[in-house]
PDB file of N, CA and C in Angstrom:
ATOM      1  N   MET C 977    -110.130  -0.046 -23.918  1.00  0.00           N
ATOM      2  CA  MET C 977    -110.147  -1.295 -23.201  1.00  0.00           C
ATOM      3  C   MET C 977    -108.735  -1.846 -23.047  1.00  0.00           C
ATOM      4  N   GLY C 978    -108.011  -1.929 -24.139  1.00  0.00           N
ATOM      5  CA  GLY C 978    -106.646  -2.433 -24.090  1.00  0.00           C
ATOM      6  C   GLY C 978    -105.701  -1.456 -24.766  1.00  0.00           C
ATOM      7  N   THR C 979    -104.420  -1.749 -24.710  1.00  0.00           N
ATOM      8  CA  THR C 979    -103.407  -0.907 -25.336  1.00  0.00           C
ATOM      9  C   THR C 979    -102.611  -1.755 -26.314  1.00  0.00           C
ATOM     10  N   ILE C 980    -102.425  -1.254 -27.525  1.00  0.00           N
ATOM     11  CA  ILE C 980    -101.639  -1.947 -28.539  1.00  0.00           C
ATOM     12  C   ILE C 980    -100.389  -1.129 -28.808  1.00  0.00           C
ATOM     13  N   ILE C 981     -99.226  -1.761 -28.679  1.00  0.00           N
ATOM     14  CA  ILE C 981     -97.950  -1.096 -28.930  1.00  0.00           C
ATOM     15  C   ILE C 981     -97.279  -1.830 -30.081  1.00  0.00           C
ATOM     16  N   THR C 982     -96.940  -1.109 -31.145  1.00  0.00           N
ATOM     17  CA  THR C 982     -96.292  -1.710 -32.307  1.00  0.00           C
ATOM     18  C   THR C 982     -94.892  -1.140 -32.448  1.00  0.00           C
ATOM     19  N   PHE C 983     -93.912  -2.028 -32.581  1.00  0.00           N
ATOM     20  CA  PHE C 983     -92.526  -1.628 -32.782  1.00  0.00           C
ATOM     21  C   PHE C 983     -92.187  -1.836 -34.255  1.00  0.00           C
ATOM     22  N   PRO C 984     -91.600  -0.856 -34.912  1.00  0.00           N
ATOM     23  CA  PRO C 984     -91.280  -1.000 -36.334  1.00  0.00           C
ATOM     24  C   PRO C 984     -90.130  -1.982 -36.556  1.00  0.00           C
ATOM     25  N   ALA C 985     -90.077  -2.518 -37.771  1.00  0.00           N
ATOM     26  CA  ALA C 985     -88.955  -3.395 -38.129  1.00  0.00           C
ATOM     27  C   ALA C 985     -87.687  -2.558 -38.149  1.00  0.00           C
ATOM     28  N   GLY C 986     -86.593  -3.159 -37.868  1.00  0.00           N
ATOM     29  CA  GLY C 986     -85.338  -2.412 -37.841  1.00  0.00           C
ATOM     30  C   GLY C 986     -84.300  -3.179 -37.074  1.00  0.00           C
ATOM     31  N   ARG C 987     -83.531  -2.482 -36.298  1.00  0.00           N
ATOM     32  CA  ARG C 987     -82.445  -3.103 -35.560  1.00  0.00           C
ATOM     33  C   ARG C 987     -82.775  -3.129 -34.082  1.00  0.00           C
ATOM     34  N   TYR C 988     -82.518  -4.250 -33.459  1.00  0.00           N
ATOM     35  CA  TYR C 988     -82.713  -4.411 -32.024  1.00  0.00           C
ATOM     36  C   TYR C 988     -81.347  -4.491 -31.368  1.00  0.00           C
ATOM     37  N   VAL C 989     -81.126  -3.744 -30.290  1.00  0.00           N
ATOM     38  CA  VAL C 989     -79.841  -3.744 -29.595  1.00  0.00           C
ATOM     39  C   VAL C 989     -80.032  -4.393 -28.231  1.00  0.00           C
ATOM     40  N   TYR C 990     -79.221  -5.427 -27.962  1.00  0.00           N
ATOM     41  CA  TYR C 990     -79.251  -6.094 -26.665  1.00  0.00           C
ATOM     42  C   TYR C 990     -78.572  -5.213 -25.621  1.00  0.00           C
ATOM     43  N   SER C 991     -78.760  -5.564 -24.362  1.00  0.00           N
ATOM     44  CA  SER C 991     -78.180  -4.761 -23.283  1.00  0.00           C
ATOM     45  C   SER C 991     -76.652  -4.816 -23.274  1.00  0.00           C
ATOM     46  N   ASP C 992     -76.052  -5.859 -23.856  1.00  0.00           N
ATOM     47  CA  ASP C 992     -74.589  -5.939 -23.864  1.00  0.00           C
ATOM     48  C   ASP C 992     -73.975  -5.278 -25.098  1.00  0.00           C
ATOM     49  N   GLY C 993     -74.796  -4.612 -25.929  1.00  0.00           N
ATOM     50  CA  GLY C 993     -74.273  -3.875 -27.069  1.00  0.00           C
ATOM     51  C   GLY C 993     -74.360  -4.596 -28.397  1.00  0.00           C
ATOM     52  N   ARG C 994     -74.596  -5.917 -28.372  1.00  0.00           N
ATOM     53  CA  ARG C 994     -74.733  -6.640 -29.638  1.00  0.00           C
ATOM     54  C   ARG C 994     -76.052  -6.255 -30.298  1.00  0.00           C
ATOM     55  N   GLY C 995     -76.062  -6.232 -31.611  1.00  0.00           N
ATOM     56  CA  GLY C 995     -77.274  -5.885 -32.335  1.00  0.00           C
ATOM     57  C   GLY C 995     -77.761  -7.033 -33.189  1.00  0.00           C
ATOM     58  N   ARG C 996     -79.023  -6.975 -33.578  1.00  0.00           N
ATOM     59  CA  ARG C 996     -79.600  -8.005 -34.421  1.00  0.00           C
ATOM     60  C   ARG C 996     -80.599  -7.344 -35.358  1.00  0.00           C
ATOM     61  N   SER C 997     -80.578  -7.712 -36.619  1.00  0.00           N
ATOM     62  CA  SER C 997     -81.505  -7.160 -37.598  1.00  0.00           C
ATOM     63  C   SER C 997     -82.835  -7.903 -37.501  1.00  0.00           C
ATOM     64  N   VAL C 998     -83.928  -7.160 -37.462  1.00  0.00           N
ATOM     65  CA  VAL C 998     -85.261  -7.746 -37.363  1.00  0.00           C
ATOM     66  C   VAL C 998     -86.021  -7.397 -38.632  1.00  0.00           C
ATOM     67  N   ASP C 999     -86.563  -8.428 -39.314  1.00  0.00           N
ATOM     68  CA  ASP C 999     -87.226  -8.217 -40.593  1.00  0.00           C
ATOM     69  C   ASP C 999     -88.695  -7.837 -40.477  1.00  0.00           C
ATOM     70  N   GLU C1000     -89.326  -8.110 -39.371  1.00  0.00           N
ATOM     71  CA  GLU C1000     -90.748  -7.820 -39.249  1.00  0.00           C
ATOM     72  C   GLU C1000     -91.021  -7.062 -37.955  1.00  0.00           C
ATOM     73  N   PRO C1001     -92.086  -6.275 -37.922  1.00  0.00           N
ATOM     74  CA  PRO C1001     -92.399  -5.513 -36.708  1.00  0.00           C
ATOM     75  C   PRO C1001     -92.931  -6.430 -35.608  1.00  0.00           C
ATOM     76  N   ALA C1002     -92.874  -5.953 -34.407  1.00  0.00           N
ATOM     77  CA  ALA C1002     -93.403  -6.688 -33.252  1.00  0.00           C
ATOM     78  C   ALA C1002     -94.586  -5.924 -32.683  1.00  0.00           C
ATOM     79  N   THR C1003     -95.569  -6.644 -32.180  1.00  0.00           N
ATOM     80  CA  THR C1003     -96.752  -6.024 -31.597  1.00  0.00           C
ATOM     81  C   THR C1003     -96.997  -6.616 -30.220  1.00  0.00           C
ATOM     82  N   ILE C1004     -97.273  -5.748 -29.259  1.00  0.00           N
ATOM     83  CA  ILE C1004     -97.603  -6.161 -27.897  1.00  0.00           C
ATOM     84  C   ILE C1004     -99.009  -5.665 -27.604  1.00  0.00           C
ATOM     85  N   ILE C1005     -99.846  -6.540 -27.068  1.00  0.00           N
ATOM     86  CA  ILE C1005    -101.206  -6.162 -26.682  1.00  0.00           C
ATOM     87  C   ILE C1005    -101.293  -6.268 -25.163  1.00  0.00           C
ATOM     88  N   ILE C1006    -101.647  -5.173 -24.501  1.00  0.00           N
ATOM     89  CA  ILE C1006    -101.779  -5.138 -23.049  1.00  0.00           C
ATOM     90  C   ILE C1006    -103.265  -5.057 -22.729  1.00  0.00           C
ATOM     91  N   LEU C1007    -103.781  -6.086 -22.055  1.00  0.00           N
ATOM     92  CA  LEU C1007    -105.195  -6.139 -21.709  1.00  0.00           C
ATOM     93  C   LEU C1007    -105.376  -5.871 -20.219  1.00  0.00           C
ATOM     94  N   PRO C1008    -106.480  -5.220 -19.849  1.00  0.00           N
ATOM     95  CA  PRO C1008    -106.726  -4.970 -18.430  1.00  0.00           C
ATOM     96  C   PRO C1008    -107.117  -6.260 -17.709  1.00  0.00           C
ATOM     97  N   VAL C1009    -106.880  -6.289 -16.412  1.00  0.00           N
ATOM     98  CA  VAL C1009    -107.245  -7.434 -15.587  1.00  0.00           C
ATOM     99  C   VAL C1009    -108.570  -7.125 -14.916  1.00  0.00           C
ATOM    100  N   VAL C1010    -109.495  -8.059 -15.005  1.00  0.00           N
ATOM    101  CA  VAL C1010    -110.800  -7.885 -14.376  1.00  0.00           C
ATOM    102  C   VAL C1010    -110.988  -9.011 -13.376  1.00  0.00           C
ATOM    103  N   ARG C1011    -111.298  -8.650 -12.153  1.00  0.00           N
ATOM    104  CA  ARG C1011    -111.514  -9.652 -11.109  1.00  0.00           C
ATOM    105  C   ARG C1011    -112.982  -9.614 -10.715  1.00  0.00           C
ATOM    106  N   VAL C1012    -113.619 -10.769 -10.764  1.00  0.00           N
ATOM    107  CA  VAL C1012    -115.025 -10.864 -10.402  1.00  0.00           C
ATOM    108  C   VAL C1012    -115.130 -11.771  -9.186  1.00  0.00           C
ATOM    109  N   ASP C1013    -115.612 -11.217  -8.084  1.00  0.00           N
ATOM    110  CA  ASP C1013    -115.840 -12.003  -6.876  1.00  0.00           C
ATOM    111  C   ASP C1013    -117.325 -12.288  -6.778  1.00  0.00           C
ATOM    112  N   ARG C1014    -117.660 -13.550  -6.614  1.00  0.00           N
ATOM    113  CA  ARG C1014    -119.067 -13.922  -6.501  1.00  0.00           C
ATOM    114  C   ARG C1014    -119.293 -14.535  -5.128  1.00  0.00           C
ATOM    115  N   TYR C1015    -120.301 -14.043  -4.453  1.00  0.00           N
ATOM    116  CA  TYR C1015    -120.652 -14.536  -3.135  1.00  0.00           C
ATOM    117  C   TYR C1015    -122.112 -14.951  -3.141  1.00  0.00           C
ATOM    118  N   ALA C1016    -122.410 -16.008  -2.409  1.00  0.00           N
ATOM    119  CA  ALA C1016    -123.794 -16.414  -2.221  1.00  0.00           C
ATOM    120  C   ALA C1016    -124.417 -15.475  -1.195  1.00  0.00           C
ATOM    121  N   ASP C1017    -125.701 -15.665  -0.910  1.00  0.00           N
ATOM    122  CA  ASP C1017    -126.358 -14.823   0.090  1.00  0.00           C
ATOM    123  C   ASP C1017    -125.695 -14.970   1.452  1.00  0.00           C
ATOM    124  N   ASP C1018    -125.201 -16.174   1.748  1.00  0.00           N
ATOM    125  CA  ASP C1018    -124.522 -16.428   3.008  1.00  0.00           C
ATOM    126  C   ASP C1018    -123.031 -16.566   2.714  1.00  0.00           C
ATOM    127  N   PRO C1019    -122.207 -15.564   3.027  1.00  0.00           N
ATOM    128  CA  PRO C1019    -120.792 -15.612   2.661  1.00  0.00           C
ATOM    129  C   PRO C1019    -120.012 -16.726   3.361  1.00  0.00           C
ATOM    130  N   ARG C1020    -120.582 -17.330   4.397  1.00  0.00           N
ATOM    131  CA  ARG C1020    -119.875 -18.401   5.096  1.00  0.00           C
ATOM    132  C   ARG C1020    -120.076 -19.740   4.405  1.00  0.00           C
ATOM    133  N   ASP C1021    -120.867 -19.799   3.344  1.00  0.00           N
ATOM    134  CA  ASP C1021    -121.141 -21.032   2.605  1.00  0.00           C
ATOM    135  C   ASP C1021    -121.671 -22.145   3.501  1.00  0.00           C
ATOM    136  N   GLY C1022    -122.527 -21.801   4.444  1.00  0.00           N
ATOM    137  CA  GLY C1022    -123.172 -22.810   5.274  1.00  0.00           C
ATOM    138  C   GLY C1022    -122.383 -23.220   6.495  1.00  0.00           C
ATOM    139  N   LEU C1023    -121.195 -22.716   6.684  1.00  0.00           N
ATOM    140  CA  LEU C1023    -120.407 -23.074   7.859  1.00  0.00           C
ATOM    141  C   LEU C1023    -120.856 -22.234   9.046  1.00  0.00           C
ATOM    142  N   ARG C1024    -120.943 -22.866  10.168  1.00  0.00           N
ATOM    143  CA  ARG C1024    -121.323 -22.133  11.376  1.00  0.00           C
ATOM    144  C   ARG C1024    -120.060 -21.627  12.069  1.00  0.00           C
ATOM    145  N   ASP C1025    -120.231 -20.627  12.928  1.00  0.00           N
ATOM    146  CA  ASP C1025    -119.082 -20.078  13.647  1.00  0.00           C
ATOM    147  C   ASP C1025    -118.426 -21.156  14.498  1.00  0.00           C
ATOM    148  N   GLY C1026    -117.109 -21.261  14.396  1.00  0.00           N
ATOM    149  CA  GLY C1026    -116.370 -22.187  15.232  1.00  0.00           C
ATOM    150  C   GLY C1026    -116.322 -23.611  14.714  1.00  0.00           C
ATOM    151  N   SER C1027    -117.009 -23.927  13.639  1.00  0.00           N
ATOM    152  CA  SER C1027    -116.995 -25.308  13.161  1.00  0.00           C
ATOM    153  C   SER C1027    -115.858 -25.582  12.190  1.00  0.00           C
ATOM    154  N   SER C1028    -115.175 -24.542  11.751  1.00  0.00           N
ATOM    155  CA  SER C1028    -114.083 -24.751  10.804  1.00  0.00           C
ATOM    156  C   SER C1028    -112.771 -24.939  11.557  1.00  0.00           C
ATOM    157  N   ALA C1029    -111.790 -25.471  10.852  1.00  0.00           N
ATOM    158  CA  ALA C1029    -110.458 -25.617  11.437  1.00  0.00           C
ATOM    159  C   ALA C1029    -109.872 -24.231  11.661  1.00  0.00           C
ATOM    160  N   GLY C1030    -108.756 -24.155  12.350  1.00  0.00           N
ATOM    161  CA  GLY C1030    -108.130 -22.869  12.640  1.00  0.00           C
ATOM    162  C   GLY C1030    -107.861 -22.074  11.380  1.00  0.00           C
ATOM    163  N   SER C1031    -107.973 -20.780  11.471  1.00  0.00           N
ATOM    164  CA  SER C1031    -107.770 -19.927  10.302  1.00  0.00           C
ATOM    165  C   SER C1031    -106.323 -19.465  10.190  1.00  0.00           C
ATOM    166  N   ARG C1032    -105.441 -20.086  10.966  1.00  0.00           N
ATOM    167  CA  ARG C1032    -104.037 -19.715  10.942  1.00  0.00           C
ATOM    168  C   ARG C1032    -103.402 -20.161   9.631  1.00  0.00           C
ATOM    169  N   LYS C1033    -102.523 -19.346   9.098  1.00  0.00           N
ATOM    170  CA  LYS C1033    -101.833 -19.702   7.864  1.00  0.00           C
ATOM    171  C   LYS C1033    -100.879 -20.855   8.131  1.00  0.00           C
ATOM    172  N   ARG C1034    -100.891 -21.825   7.219  1.00  0.00           N
ATOM    173  CA  ARG C1034     -99.999 -22.968   7.370  1.00  0.00           C
ATOM    174  C   ARG C1034     -98.745 -22.718   6.556  1.00  0.00           C
ATOM    175  N   ARG C1035     -97.612 -23.125   7.100  1.00  0.00           N
ATOM    176  CA  ARG C1035     -96.341 -22.953   6.410  1.00  0.00           C
ATOM    177  C   ARG C1035     -96.025 -24.212   5.638  1.00  0.00           C
ATOM    178  N   ARG C1036     -95.453 -24.033   4.470  1.00  0.00           N
ATOM    179  CA  ARG C1036     -95.014 -25.174   3.686  1.00  0.00           C
ATOM    180  C   ARG C1036     -93.731 -25.715   4.299  1.00  0.00           C
ATOM    181  N   PRO C1037     -93.570 -27.030   4.316  1.00  0.00           N
ATOM    182  CA  PRO C1037     -92.315 -27.570   4.852  1.00  0.00           C
ATOM    183  C   PRO C1037     -91.144 -27.156   3.967  1.00  0.00           C
ATOM    184  N   THR C1038     -90.029 -26.913   4.591  1.00  0.00           N
ATOM    185  CA  THR C1038     -88.853 -26.502   3.829  1.00  0.00           C
ATOM    186  C   THR C1038     -88.257 -27.705   3.116  1.00  0.00           C
ATOM    187  N   ALA C1039     -87.742 -27.488   1.934  1.00  0.00           N
ATOM    188  CA  ALA C1039     -87.129 -28.568   1.162  1.00  0.00           C
ATOM    189  C   ALA C1039     -85.793 -28.933   1.785  1.00  0.00           C
ATOM    190  N   ARG C1040     -85.550 -30.219   1.881  1.00  0.00           N
ATOM    191  CA  ARG C1040     -84.274 -30.690   2.436  1.00  0.00           C
ATOM    192  C   ARG C1040     -83.450 -31.262   1.314  1.00  0.00           C
ATOM    193  N   ARG C1041     -82.163 -31.001   1.367  1.00  0.00           N
ATOM    194  CA  ARG C1041     -81.258 -31.507   0.320  1.00  0.00           C
ATOM    195  C   ARG C1041     -80.474 -32.681   0.800  1.00  0.00           C
TER     196      ARG C1041
END
């Protein structure tokens, strides 16, 4: 179902070459993503054709400084 990754205690090296001593191990748990889509019997949720506003994507206004 998931993946568990355990790193032993020891020394951690940063990307710039500096090191740091770590006294305890680290554990990462990776869980899967589950998406559940639920639809009623009528996927339009009671809306009739043409009664909704335009289906065009709306753009967010740009921030002004």
